[in-house]
Amino acid sequence: MAVTPAASPSGHMLHRYASLLRAWIYGATVVCYLAVGLLGMSAAAPLLSALSLAAILVSLPAVGAITRVLSLFFLGVGSWMLIDAGIGARAYLGAYGQMAHLLALFTVLPVLAVPVRLGGYSEAIGALLRGRIAGVMQLNCLVTALAFLCGSFMSLAAVPIMMSSMEPVVDAYPIDDRKRFIAVSAICGYVLPILWTPVSGVVGVVLLALHLDWLRLFPLLFALSVACLAANWLVFYFLELRGRNRPSLPRVSDAPDPAAAIRKLARMLIAIILLVAGIVLLDRWLHIGLLAAVTVVAIPFALIWGASIGRGRASLHEIRMQLALRLPRMADQFAIFLSAGFFSGAMHLSGYDHAANALFLHLHDALGTRPFLLLMPIMALVAAFLGVHPLVAIALLGESLKPEVLGIAVTPLAIALIGSAVLTYMIGPFSGTLGLVQSLNGVSTFRLGLWTAPYAVAYLLLLALTLLLL
């Protein structure tokens, strides 16, 4: 049988060298951003731009079709705007590197899941779920609350941890569609902390664009997040349980004692509080922004946490291995975010950002402030269904919307932008959340979106009520 080029030794070697090249360029881009953005080495800014362009070029052959089309669109339209404005080659190169801060965050954020794995916290979650839970409603409340807790600091890593913890448990409960229960519980619990947690990325992007302080918005965002969690439980009750004759699950006499698991999860909660406090204090001390603070804190915090549970050396090994394996696989993120960053930079350099803001101003004047804010989740959702990542859409909106020009108070605008991103994470087929769940359970992202739609409607109503009351 003939050997295809992809399967030949030379093909494997070519793939290996391409992955290695991507890893080195991605790593150099992140390091260069840290030098420019955090250490103030402005002389390295041209190098950051050149590395960003190189990262896009090596990424495009390795990305999916939708990412490639969107990246080329951003690059093409951005280049046209700069050429139309008569921008020179040096300024053209300077437009690259605008969203490198997000990529630095995405690179280091997953390491926060390392001490969770090494410390047996996921096993504690499983033990708690196998404890003395009397019925389906209590199981749903517990699962979504635990997913909420994990999503507060582990970001997307919370989803596979919760799904794997639920799989051995749900068969003991009278649940019609176990796949749907597992997927919806993990998704809804994970996305709601995105409203307030500093590690979500969304909060940092919006606060950076609107020059807001996290502590100023935290009480409102956290209250909205908890209210949405309670609304999620109500929707589950009325959708799945009300009016149905479902017997409660009898308490199992040999179920594991949840006391040890509760103590371990209480320690995880303390770690989350310390992490958030460290991020906020570093930001207020150095004034580097929430995204940069998370980037700086993530690896040292994971190492300290690992050392505190007696797994310091193992944590260091795991983090090094994770970064080495993860970097070459980040082609989609580097392509789309750096291309969108170039598009944003091109808008500013060419002056087309004024035209975009004028367009939003006309729309605002035609609709009024509150209808305009209520329209934002719909705009973000449309962008999500067109394949645009929520963070890309929100970053571009944040750069284009000037509250002082529109005459909108900055707090409602921030709530609208952050809340819009959360909605797209919940039901957007290309948001990353549903794609990860699809890879775990084989259900299409569009069906997953239909499963989460009733919960998304309840969330959207609470978001709209918040915007109307502000």
Tab-separated table of N, CA, C and O in Angstrom, residues 20 65 78 80 87 111 124 149 162 176 183 222 225 238 257 263 280 311 327 371 383 413 451 457 465:
chain	number	residue	atom	x	y	z
A	20	LEU	N	7.284	22.893	16.271
A	20	LEU	CA	8.372	23.474	17.048
A	20	LEU	C	8.566	24.949	16.706
A	20	LEU	O	8.779	25.787	17.601
A	65	ALA	N	-10.987	26.213	8.980
A	65	ALA	CA	-11.448	27.034	7.855
A	65	ALA	C	-12.056	28.353	8.324
A	65	ALA	O	-11.767	29.416	7.756
A	78	GLY	N	-8.034	45.424	7.305
A	78	GLY	CA	-7.098	46.295	8.020
A	78	GLY	C	-6.044	46.873	7.098
A	78	GLY	O	-5.727	48.070	7.165
A	80	TRP	N	-6.331	47.290	3.862
A	80	TRP	CA	-6.997	48.249	2.957
A	80	TRP	C	-7.184	49.598	3.646
A	80	TRP	O	-6.963	50.656	3.019
A	87	ILE	N	-0.884	55.190	5.053
A	87	ILE	CA	0.031	54.856	6.144
A	87	ILE	C	1.264	54.156	5.580
A	87	ILE	O	1.164	53.253	4.744
A	111	VAL	N	-2.432	26.774	33.657
A	111	VAL	CA	-1.570	26.177	34.697
A	111	VAL	C	-2.258	26.196	36.058
A	111	VAL	O	-1.859	25.453	36.958
A	124	ALA	N	-12.244	15.028	45.079
A	124	ALA	CA	-13.103	15.522	46.158
A	124	ALA	C	-14.469	15.929	45.612
A	124	ALA	O	-15.507	15.701	46.256
A	149	LEU	N	-17.839	27.357	41.227
A	149	LEU	CA	-16.628	27.503	42.036
A	149	LEU	C	-15.382	27.255	41.193
A	149	LEU	O	-14.423	28.050	41.216
A	162	MET	N	-15.689	18.930	35.685
A	162	MET	CA	-17.049	18.697	36.165
A	162	MET	C	-17.726	17.574	35.397
A	162	MET	O	-18.426	16.739	35.985
A	176	ASP	N	-33.841	11.766	32.517
A	176	ASP	CA	-34.222	11.290	31.192
A	176	ASP	C	-33.041	11.282	30.226
A	176	ASP	O	-32.792	10.295	29.544
A	183	ALA	N	-23.967	18.033	30.319
A	183	ALA	CA	-23.469	19.142	29.509
A	183	ALA	C	-24.016	20.479	29.988
A	183	ALA	O	-23.266	21.446	30.178
A	222	PHE	N	-20.871	40.450	40.732
A	222	PHE	CA	-20.996	39.231	41.526
A	222	PHE	C	-22.452	38.973	41.896
A	222	PHE	O	-22.923	37.828	41.839
A	225	SER	N	-24.190	37.613	38.921
A	225	SER	CA	-23.762	36.242	38.676
A	225	SER	C	-24.485	35.259	39.596
A	225	SER	O	-24.972	34.215	39.152
A	238	PHE	N	-38.535	24.076	36.798
A	238	PHE	CA	-39.757	24.188	36.003
A	238	PHE	C	-39.658	23.418	34.687
A	238	PHE	O	-40.662	22.924	34.171
A	257	ASP	N	-18.534	9.550	53.060
A	257	ASP	CA	-18.762	10.660	53.975
A	257	ASP	C	-18.252	11.947	53.307
A	257	ASP	O	-17.067	12.027	52.960
A	263	ARG	N	-14.046	19.642	53.337
A	263	ARG	CA	-12.863	20.327	53.864
A	263	ARG	C	-11.865	20.650	52.751
A	263	ARG	O	-11.282	21.741	52.718
A	280	VAL	N	-5.858	41.476	42.352
A	280	VAL	CA	-6.346	42.846	42.543
A	280	VAL	C	-5.286	43.720	43.217
A	280	VAL	O	-5.061	44.871	42.818
A	311	ARG	N	3.380	19.103	46.669
A	311	ARG	CA	3.606	18.668	45.292
A	311	ARG	C	4.315	19.755	44.485
A	311	ARG	O	4.023	19.952	43.311
A	327	LEU	N	1.566	25.241	23.714
A	327	LEU	CA	1.944	26.332	22.817
A	327	LEU	C	1.758	26.000	21.333
A	327	LEU	O	1.150	26.794	20.603
A	371	PRO	N	-32.465	50.910	24.945
A	371	PRO	CA	-32.584	49.949	23.835
A	371	PRO	C	-31.245	49.661	23.162
A	371	PRO	O	-30.997	48.533	22.725
A	383	ALA	N	-22.542	37.998	15.960
A	383	ALA	CA	-21.118	37.835	15.654
A	383	ALA	C	-20.642	36.433	16.016
A	383	ALA	O	-19.855	35.817	15.280
A	413	LEU	N	-22.497	50.466	30.311
A	413	LEU	CA	-21.845	49.997	29.091
A	413	LEU	C	-20.946	48.799	29.389
A	413	LEU	O	-20.923	47.816	28.633
A	451	TRP	N	-29.921	23.046	23.909
A	451	TRP	CA	-30.099	22.584	25.287
A	451	TRP	C	-29.935	23.723	26.291
A	451	TRP	O	-30.643	23.781	27.302
A	457	VAL	N	-32.050	32.299	28.004
A	457	VAL	CA	-33.158	33.263	28.012
A	457	VAL	C	-33.342	33.850	29.406
A	457	VAL	O	-33.516	35.064	29.575
A	465	LEU	N	-32.914	43.274	32.831
A	465	LEU	CA	-33.475	43.941	34.003
A	465	LEU	C	-32.410	44.769	34.709
A	465	LEU	O	-32.674	45.906	35.139
